[in-house]
Amino acid sequence: AQSVAQPEDQVNVAEGNPLTVKCTYSVSGNPYLFWYVQYPNRGLQFLLKYITGDNLVKGSYGFEAEFNKSQTSFHLKKPSALVSDSALYFCAVRDMDSGAGSYQLTFGKGTKLSVIP
Amino acid sequence: DAGVIQSPRHEVTEMGQEVTLRCKPISGHDYLFWYRQTMMRGLELLIYFNNNVPIDDSGMPEDRFSAKMPNASFSTLKIQPSEPRDSAVYFCATRGSYNSPLHFGNGTRLTVT
């Protein structure tokens, strides 16, 4: 079974400060990891993904995430937060070794990010 | 591309009524997923299709829920009869190639009174 944990329900950060939204995962095989963002009354939007290669992944809107295999983590980061970054952020994982016939993307519970002006 | 289109955006109905949610996927996307989002349970995968064929419906909560994909450009999720605990936001999402990310619609907010 695969699972995702986002240990913080809410993260508050001052505008201009760096932000981190935490994510840890559990899969049997190799992980395929995503971050999505959800604005009010909208669907989830893709931010970035990790498959293989460089552990630091860069995505949309200046966000990046660092894959750490030993800690089974995939934390989302941004060097300087904007008020417009305030939204709900979801981490998701899929087991790459689950086979092409099975697709199961497991989402975390989400973390609400509030950037304070 | 208009993205994944869901209708209606909001649905308010009385307990016992039939509810039909609709989804138009992005053209060329072979996989279609129905998710439900609630505060208590987060995002739950209900069912997904590949090339219009249901692959995994293990997330469908009860027999009251059914989903169809009669062709590559349309899918429905039906609840009959509806109950207050079905109140949630229902999302349709699609993807193209095997390792590409999901594209979500803006959801249907269902309220069952």
PDB file of C-alpha atoms in Angstrom:
ATOM      1  CA  ALA A   1       0.000   0.000   0.000  1.00  0.00           C
ATOM      2  CA  GLN A   2       1.118   3.555  -0.590  1.00  0.00           C
ATOM      3  CA  SER A   3       0.477   6.584   1.576  1.00  0.00           C
ATOM      4  CA  VAL A   4       1.273  10.255   1.932  1.00  0.00           C
ATOM      5  CA  ALA A   5       1.526  12.316   5.095  1.00  0.00           C
ATOM      6  CA  GLN A   6       1.358  16.079   5.271  1.00  0.00           C
ATOM      7  CA  PRO A   7       2.013  16.681   8.961  1.00  0.00           C
ATOM      8  CA  GLU A   8       0.889  20.310   9.023  1.00  0.00           C
ATOM      9  CA  ASP A   9      -2.730  21.257   8.430  1.00  0.00           C
ATOM     10  CA  GLN A  10      -1.728  24.909   8.138  1.00  0.00           C
ATOM     11  CA  VAL A  11       1.460  26.858   7.516  1.00  0.00           C
ATOM     12  CA  ASN A  12       1.695  30.603   8.085  1.00  0.00           C
ATOM     13  CA  VAL A  13       4.534  32.619   6.642  1.00  0.00           C
ATOM     14  CA  ALA A  14       5.243  36.304   6.204  1.00  0.00           C
ATOM     15  CA  GLU A  15       5.422  37.682   2.690  1.00  0.00           C
ATOM     16  CA  GLY A  16       8.997  37.662   1.417  1.00  0.00           C
ATOM     17  CA  ASN A  17      10.099  34.888   3.762  1.00  0.00           C
ATOM     18  CA  PRO A  18      10.992  31.398   2.565  1.00  0.00           C
ATOM     19  CA  LEU A  19       8.304  28.762   2.850  1.00  0.00           C
ATOM     20  CA  THR A  20       8.340  24.995   3.285  1.00  0.00           C
ATOM     21  CA  VAL A  21       5.391  22.632   3.079  1.00  0.00           C
ATOM     22  CA  LYS A  22       6.262  19.169   4.308  1.00  0.00           C
ATOM     23  CA  CYS A  23       5.439  15.795   2.766  1.00  0.00           C
ATOM     24  CA  THR A  24       6.525  12.263   3.567  1.00  0.00           C
ATOM     25  CA  TYR A  25       5.509   9.172   1.652  1.00  0.00           C
ATOM     26  CA  SER A  26       5.473   5.405   1.781  1.00  0.00           C
ATOM     27  CA  VAL A  27       5.555   3.074  -1.242  1.00  0.00           C
ATOM     28  CA  SER A  28       6.728  -0.459  -1.867  1.00  0.00           C
ATOM     29  CA  GLY A  29       8.710   0.368  -4.983  1.00  0.00           C
ATOM     30  CA  ASN A  30      10.136   3.563  -6.396  1.00  0.00           C
ATOM     31  CA  PRO A  31       8.060   6.701  -5.859  1.00  0.00           C
ATOM     32  CA  TYR A  32       6.593   8.985  -8.433  1.00  0.00           C
ATOM     33  CA  LEU A  33       5.843  12.244  -6.574  1.00  0.00           C
ATOM     34  CA  PHE A  34       3.712  15.299  -7.312  1.00  0.00           C
ATOM     35  CA  TRP A  35       2.719  18.597  -5.808  1.00  0.00           C
ATOM     36  CA  TYR A  36      -0.594  20.222  -6.669  1.00  0.00           C
ATOM     37  CA  VAL A  37      -2.129  23.524  -5.588  1.00  0.00           C
ATOM     38  CA  GLN A  38      -5.815  24.283  -5.123  1.00  0.00           C
ATOM     39  CA  TYR A  39      -7.265  27.783  -5.053  1.00  0.00           C
ATOM     40  CA  PRO A  40     -10.770  28.396  -3.653  1.00  0.00           C
ATOM     41  CA  ASN A  41     -13.572  26.947  -5.769  1.00  0.00           C
ATOM     42  CA  ARG A  42     -11.115  25.523  -8.282  1.00  0.00           C
ATOM     43  CA  GLY A  43      -9.702  22.141  -9.160  1.00  0.00           C
ATOM     44  CA  LEU A  44      -6.185  21.051  -8.343  1.00  0.00           C
ATOM     45  CA  GLN A  45      -3.420  22.444 -10.522  1.00  0.00           C
ATOM     46  CA  PHE A  46      -0.147  20.657 -11.179  1.00  0.00           C
ATOM     47  CA  LEU A  47       2.983  22.344  -9.752  1.00  0.00           C
ATOM     48  CA  LEU A  48       5.823  19.875 -10.210  1.00  0.00           C
ATOM     49  CA  LYS A  49       6.780  16.209 -10.280  1.00  0.00           C
ATOM     50  CA  TYR A  50       9.677  13.915  -9.506  1.00  0.00           C
ATOM     51  CA  ILE A  51      10.316  10.720 -11.424  1.00  0.00           C
ATOM     52  CA  THR A  52      14.062  10.139 -11.456  1.00  0.00           C
ATOM     53  CA  GLY A  53      17.213  12.200 -11.738  1.00  0.00           C
ATOM     54  CA  ASP A  54      18.100  15.373  -9.901  1.00  0.00           C
ATOM     55  CA  ASN A  55      16.716  15.391  -6.378  1.00  0.00           C
ATOM     56  CA  LEU A  56      15.839  19.090  -6.640  1.00  0.00           C
ATOM     57  CA  VAL A  57      12.861  19.610  -8.910  1.00  0.00           C
ATOM     58  CA  LYS A  58      11.797  23.026 -10.143  1.00  0.00           C
ATOM     59  CA  GLY A  59       8.188  23.760 -10.981  1.00  0.00           C
ATOM     60  CA  SER A  60       5.661  26.482 -11.678  1.00  0.00           C
ATOM     61  CA  TYR A  61       5.455  29.891  -9.960  1.00  0.00           C
ATOM     62  CA  GLY A  62       8.967  29.633  -8.485  1.00  0.00           C
ATOM     63  CA  PHE A  63       8.263  26.536  -6.429  1.00  0.00           C
ATOM     64  CA  GLU A  64      10.715  23.700  -6.033  1.00  0.00           C
ATOM     65  CA  ALA A  65      10.783  20.412  -4.141  1.00  0.00           C
ATOM     66  CA  GLU A  66      13.562  18.269  -2.800  1.00  0.00           C
ATOM     67  CA  PHE A  67      13.373  14.499  -2.997  1.00  0.00           C
ATOM     68  CA  ASN A  68      15.091  12.749  -0.099  1.00  0.00           C
ATOM     69  CA  LYS A  69      15.029   8.990  -0.448  1.00  0.00           C
ATOM     70  CA  SER A  70      16.541   8.186   2.948  1.00  0.00           C
ATOM     71  CA  GLN A  71      13.962  10.322   4.741  1.00  0.00           C
ATOM     72  CA  THR A  72      11.157   9.409   2.293  1.00  0.00           C
ATOM     73  CA  SER A  73      10.329  13.090   2.012  1.00  0.00           C
ATOM     74  CA  PHE A  74       9.397  15.472  -0.766  1.00  0.00           C
ATOM     75  CA  HIS A  75       9.105  18.926   0.803  1.00  0.00           C
ATOM     76  CA  LEU A  76       7.827  21.856  -1.231  1.00  0.00           C
ATOM     77  CA  LYS A  77       9.807  25.074  -1.002  1.00  0.00           C
ATOM     78  CA  LYS A  78       9.895  28.618  -2.265  1.00  0.00           C
ATOM     79  CA  PRO A  79      12.628  31.164  -1.461  1.00  0.00           C
ATOM     80  CA  SER A  80      10.308  34.160  -1.137  1.00  0.00           C
ATOM     81  CA  ALA A  81       6.581  33.787  -0.456  1.00  0.00           C
ATOM     82  CA  LEU A  82       3.918  35.920  -2.117  1.00  0.00           C
ATOM     83  CA  VAL A  83       0.446  36.681  -0.781  1.00  0.00           C
ATOM     84  CA  SER A  84      -0.895  35.114  -3.972  1.00  0.00           C
ATOM     85  CA  ASP A  85       0.708  31.790  -2.944  1.00  0.00           C
ATOM     86  CA  SER A  86      -1.971  31.417  -0.263  1.00  0.00           C
ATOM     87  CA  ALA A  87      -3.827  28.242  -1.168  1.00  0.00           C
ATOM     88  CA  LEU A  88      -4.227  24.558  -0.333  1.00  0.00           C
ATOM     89  CA  TYR A  89      -1.279  22.364  -1.293  1.00  0.00           C
ATOM     90  CA  PHE A  90      -1.428  18.640  -1.917  1.00  0.00           C
ATOM     91  CA  CYS A  91       1.373  16.118  -2.122  1.00  0.00           C
ATOM     92  CA  ALA A  92       0.690  12.894  -4.046  1.00  0.00           C
ATOM     93  CA  VAL A  93       2.536   9.642  -4.629  1.00  0.00           C
ATOM     94  CA  ARG A  94       2.325   6.718  -6.983  1.00  0.00           C
ATOM     95  CA  ASP A  95       4.343   3.530  -6.911  1.00  0.00           C
ATOM     96  CA  MET A  96       6.281   3.454 -10.192  1.00  0.00           C
ATOM     97  CA  ASP A  97       6.595  -0.304  -9.955  1.00  0.00           C
ATOM     98  CA  SER A  98       2.857  -0.925  -9.706  1.00  0.00           C
ATOM     99  CA  GLY A  99       2.622  -1.746 -13.387  1.00  0.00           C
ATOM    100  CA  ALA A 100       1.024  -0.028 -16.355  1.00  0.00           C
ATOM    101  CA  GLY A 101      -2.284  -1.745 -15.730  1.00  0.00           C
ATOM    102  CA  SER A 102      -2.766  -0.182 -12.366  1.00  0.00           C
ATOM    103  CA  TYR A 103      -2.897   3.511 -11.688  1.00  0.00           C
ATOM    104  CA  GLN A 104      -3.396   4.748  -8.161  1.00  0.00           C
ATOM    105  CA  LEU A 105      -2.308   8.254  -7.207  1.00  0.00           C
ATOM    106  CA  THR A 106      -2.627   8.745  -3.463  1.00  0.00           C
ATOM    107  CA  PHE A 107      -3.061  12.298  -2.178  1.00  0.00           C
ATOM    108  CA  GLY A 108      -2.195  13.730   1.185  1.00  0.00           C
ATOM    109  CA  LYS A 109      -4.809  15.575   3.262  1.00  0.00           C
ATOM    110  CA  GLY A 110      -3.526  18.927   2.119  1.00  0.00           C
ATOM    111  CA  THR A 111      -1.789  21.847   3.834  1.00  0.00           C
ATOM    112  CA  LYS A 112      -3.305  25.292   3.909  1.00  0.00           C
ATOM    113  CA  LEU A 113      -0.667  27.920   3.241  1.00  0.00           C
ATOM    114  CA  SER A 114      -1.369  31.455   4.400  1.00  0.00           C
ATOM    115  CA  VAL A 115       1.078  34.174   3.390  1.00  0.00           C
ATOM    116  CA  ILE A 116       0.697  37.227   5.600  1.00  0.00           C
ATOM    117  CA  PRO A 117       1.324  40.651   4.065  1.00  0.00           C
TER     118      PRO A 117
ATOM    119  CA  ASP B   1      -7.677  23.894 -24.890  1.00  0.00           C
ATOM    120  CA  ALA B   2     -10.602  24.523 -22.553  1.00  0.00           C
ATOM    121  CA  GLY B   3      -9.386  21.986 -20.053  1.00  0.00           C
ATOM    122  CA  VAL B   4     -11.564  19.472 -18.236  1.00  0.00           C
ATOM    123  CA  ILE B   5     -15.138  20.748 -18.168  1.00  0.00           C
ATOM    124  CA  GLN B   6     -17.542  19.732 -15.439  1.00  0.00           C
ATOM    125  CA  SER B   7     -21.214  20.523 -15.105  1.00  0.00           C
ATOM    126  CA  PRO B   8     -23.054  21.666 -13.186  1.00  0.00           C
ATOM    127  CA  ARG B   9     -20.768  23.719 -10.933  1.00  0.00           C
ATOM    128  CA  HIS B  10     -23.264  23.580  -8.115  1.00  0.00           C
ATOM    129  CA  GLU B  11     -26.080  21.147  -7.438  1.00  0.00           C
ATOM    130  CA  VAL B  12     -28.541  21.316  -4.577  1.00  0.00           C
ATOM    131  CA  THR B  13     -30.994  18.475  -4.271  1.00  0.00           C
ATOM    132  CA  GLU B  14     -33.199  16.757  -1.749  1.00  0.00           C
ATOM    133  CA  MET B  15     -32.455  13.411  -0.214  1.00  0.00           C
ATOM    134  CA  GLY B  16     -33.690  10.569  -2.363  1.00  0.00           C
ATOM    135  CA  GLN B  17     -33.346  12.393  -5.651  1.00  0.00           C
ATOM    136  CA  GLU B  18     -31.146  11.240  -8.506  1.00  0.00           C
ATOM    137  CA  VAL B  19     -28.070  13.325  -9.231  1.00  0.00           C
ATOM    138  CA  THR B  20     -26.007  13.226 -12.427  1.00  0.00           C
ATOM    139  CA  LEU B  21     -22.636  14.896 -12.672  1.00  0.00           C
ATOM    140  CA  ARG B  22     -21.000  15.381 -16.047  1.00  0.00           C
ATOM    141  CA  CYS B  23     -17.453  15.600 -17.318  1.00  0.00           C
ATOM    142  CA  LYS B  24     -15.915  16.432 -20.669  1.00  0.00           C
ATOM    143  CA  PRO B  25     -12.248  15.397 -20.724  1.00  0.00           C
ATOM    144  CA  ILE B  26      -9.389  17.042 -22.553  1.00  0.00           C
ATOM    145  CA  SER B  27      -9.292  15.739 -26.093  1.00  0.00           C
ATOM    146  CA  GLY B  28      -6.780  12.928 -26.487  1.00  0.00           C
ATOM    147  CA  HIS B  29      -6.563  12.080 -22.807  1.00  0.00           C
ATOM    148  CA  ASP B  30      -7.015   8.336 -22.375  1.00  0.00           C
ATOM    149  CA  TYR B  31      -7.485   8.213 -18.610  1.00  0.00           C
ATOM    150  CA  LEU B  32     -10.391   9.736 -16.718  1.00  0.00           C
ATOM    151  CA  PHE B  33     -10.769   9.811 -12.944  1.00  0.00           C
ATOM    152  CA  TRP B  34     -13.599  10.750 -10.599  1.00  0.00           C
ATOM    153  CA  TYR B  35     -12.595  12.066  -7.165  1.00  0.00           C
ATOM    154  CA  ARG B  36     -14.608  13.226  -4.182  1.00  0.00           C
ATOM    155  CA  GLN B  37     -13.317  15.891  -1.787  1.00  0.00           C
ATOM    156  CA  THR B  38     -14.589  16.462   1.738  1.00  0.00           C
ATOM    157  CA  MET B  39     -13.112  18.167   4.770  1.00  0.00           C
ATOM    158  CA  MET B  40     -13.168  14.959   6.763  1.00  0.00           C
ATOM    159  CA  ARG B  41     -11.777  12.508   4.211  1.00  0.00           C
ATOM    160  CA  GLY B  42      -9.796  14.703   1.844  1.00  0.00           C
ATOM    161  CA  LEU B  43      -9.524  13.567  -1.775  1.00  0.00           C
ATOM    162  CA  GLU B  44     -10.846  10.089  -2.498  1.00  0.00           C
ATOM    163  CA  LEU B  45     -10.560   8.292  -5.815  1.00  0.00           C
ATOM    164  CA  LEU B  46     -13.941   6.850  -6.720  1.00  0.00           C
ATOM    165  CA  ILE B  47     -13.328   5.257 -10.112  1.00  0.00           C
ATOM    166  CA  TYR B  48     -11.126   5.586 -13.154  1.00  0.00           C
ATOM    167  CA  PHE B  49     -11.413   4.717 -16.838  1.00  0.00           C
ATOM    168  CA  ASN B  50      -8.846   3.923 -19.494  1.00  0.00           C
ATOM    169  CA  ASN B  51      -9.984   4.236 -23.100  1.00  0.00           C
ATOM    170  CA  ASN B  52     -13.592   4.464 -21.889  1.00  0.00           C
ATOM    171  CA  VAL B  53     -13.360   1.188 -19.934  1.00  0.00           C
ATOM    172  CA  PRO B  54     -13.736   1.213 -16.129  1.00  0.00           C
ATOM    173  CA  ILE B  55     -10.500  -0.104 -14.633  1.00  0.00           C
ATOM    174  CA  ASP B  56     -10.899   0.294 -10.892  1.00  0.00           C
ATOM    175  CA  ASP B  57     -14.157   1.145  -9.144  1.00  0.00           C
ATOM    176  CA  SER B  58     -13.098  -0.023  -5.694  1.00  0.00           C
ATOM    177  CA  GLY B  59     -13.465   3.507  -4.375  1.00  0.00           C
ATOM    178  CA  MET B  60     -17.137   3.786  -5.217  1.00  0.00           C
ATOM    179  CA  PRO B  61     -18.730   3.966  -1.780  1.00  0.00           C
ATOM    180  CA  GLU B  62     -21.986   2.159  -2.430  1.00  0.00           C
ATOM    181  CA  ASP B  63     -24.175   0.710  -5.129  1.00  0.00           C
ATOM    182  CA  ARG B  64     -26.000   4.023  -5.174  1.00  0.00           C
ATOM    183  CA  PHE B  65     -23.020   5.364  -7.095  1.00  0.00           C
ATOM    184  CA  SER B  66     -22.444   4.518 -10.750  1.00  0.00           C
ATOM    185  CA  ALA B  67     -20.224   5.944 -13.468  1.00  0.00           C
ATOM    186  CA  LYS B  68     -20.182   5.605 -17.220  1.00  0.00           C
ATOM    187  CA  MET B  69     -18.017   6.702 -20.083  1.00  0.00           C
ATOM    188  CA  PRO B  70     -19.985   6.066 -23.276  1.00  0.00           C
ATOM    189  CA  ASN B  71     -17.353   7.697 -25.468  1.00  0.00           C
ATOM    190  CA  ALA B  72     -13.989   9.419 -25.298  1.00  0.00           C
ATOM    191  CA  SER B  73     -15.476  12.867 -24.791  1.00  0.00           C
ATOM    192  CA  PHE B  74     -18.038  12.338 -22.050  1.00  0.00           C
ATOM    193  CA  SER B  75     -18.429  10.734 -18.644  1.00  0.00           C
ATOM    194  CA  THR B  76     -21.128  10.778 -15.983  1.00  0.00           C
ATOM    195  CA  LEU B  77     -21.235  10.027 -12.284  1.00  0.00           C
ATOM    196  CA  LYS B  78     -24.691   9.216 -11.001  1.00  0.00           C
ATOM    197  CA  ILE B  79     -25.979   8.954  -7.450  1.00  0.00           C
ATOM    198  CA  GLN B  80     -29.364   7.339  -6.995  1.00  0.00           C
ATOM    199  CA  PRO B  81     -30.826   7.846  -4.451  1.00  0.00           C
ATOM    200  CA  SER B  82     -28.787  10.687  -3.004  1.00  0.00           C
ATOM    201  CA  GLU B  83     -28.208  11.100   0.740  1.00  0.00           C
ATOM    202  CA  PRO B  84     -26.989  14.068   2.827  1.00  0.00           C
ATOM    203  CA  ARG B  85     -23.652  12.316   3.450  1.00  0.00           C
ATOM    204  CA  ASP B  86     -22.987  12.460  -0.284  1.00  0.00           C
ATOM    205  CA  SER B  87     -22.546  16.218   0.015  1.00  0.00           C
ATOM    206  CA  ALA B  88     -19.039  16.993  -1.252  1.00  0.00           C
ATOM    207  CA  VAL B  89     -17.121  18.453  -4.151  1.00  0.00           C
ATOM    208  CA  TYR B  90     -16.767  15.972  -6.988  1.00  0.00           C
ATOM    209  CA  PHE B  91     -13.844  16.344  -9.359  1.00  0.00           C
ATOM    210  CA  CYS B  92     -13.175  14.869 -12.736  1.00  0.00           C
ATOM    211  CA  ALA B  93      -9.527  14.626 -13.803  1.00  0.00           C
ATOM    212  CA  THR B  94      -7.878  13.342 -16.945  1.00  0.00           C
ATOM    213  CA  ARG B  95      -4.399  12.619 -18.197  1.00  0.00           C
ATOM    214  CA  GLY B  96      -2.739  11.779 -21.441  1.00  0.00           C
ATOM    215  CA  SER B  97       0.517   9.861 -21.543  1.00  0.00           C
ATOM    216  CA  TYR B  98       1.463   7.355 -18.889  1.00  0.00           C
ATOM    217  CA  ASN B  99       3.614   9.582 -16.688  1.00  0.00           C
ATOM    218  CA  SER B 100       1.908  12.904 -17.301  1.00  0.00           C
ATOM    219  CA  PRO B 101       0.172  14.767 -14.453  1.00  0.00           C
ATOM    220  CA  LEU B 102      -3.551  14.909 -13.883  1.00  0.00           C
ATOM    221  CA  HIS B 103      -5.621  17.812 -15.157  1.00  0.00           C
ATOM    222  CA  PHE B 104      -8.573  18.593 -12.923  1.00  0.00           C
ATOM    223  CA  GLY B 105     -11.877  20.215 -13.703  1.00  0.00           C
ATOM    224  CA  ASN B 106     -13.238  22.902 -11.396  1.00  0.00           C
ATOM    225  CA  GLY B 107     -15.524  20.429  -9.700  1.00  0.00           C
ATOM    226  CA  THR B 108     -19.214  20.109  -8.886  1.00  0.00           C
ATOM    227  CA  ARG B 109     -20.251  21.140  -5.400  1.00  0.00           C
ATOM    228  CA  LEU B 110     -23.102  18.821  -4.399  1.00  0.00           C
ATOM    229  CA  THR B 111     -25.370  19.605  -1.489  1.00  0.00           C
ATOM    230  CA  VAL B 112     -27.991  17.056  -0.509  1.00  0.00           C
ATOM    231  CA  THR B 113     -30.556  18.330   1.989  1.00  0.00           C
TER     232      THR B 113
END
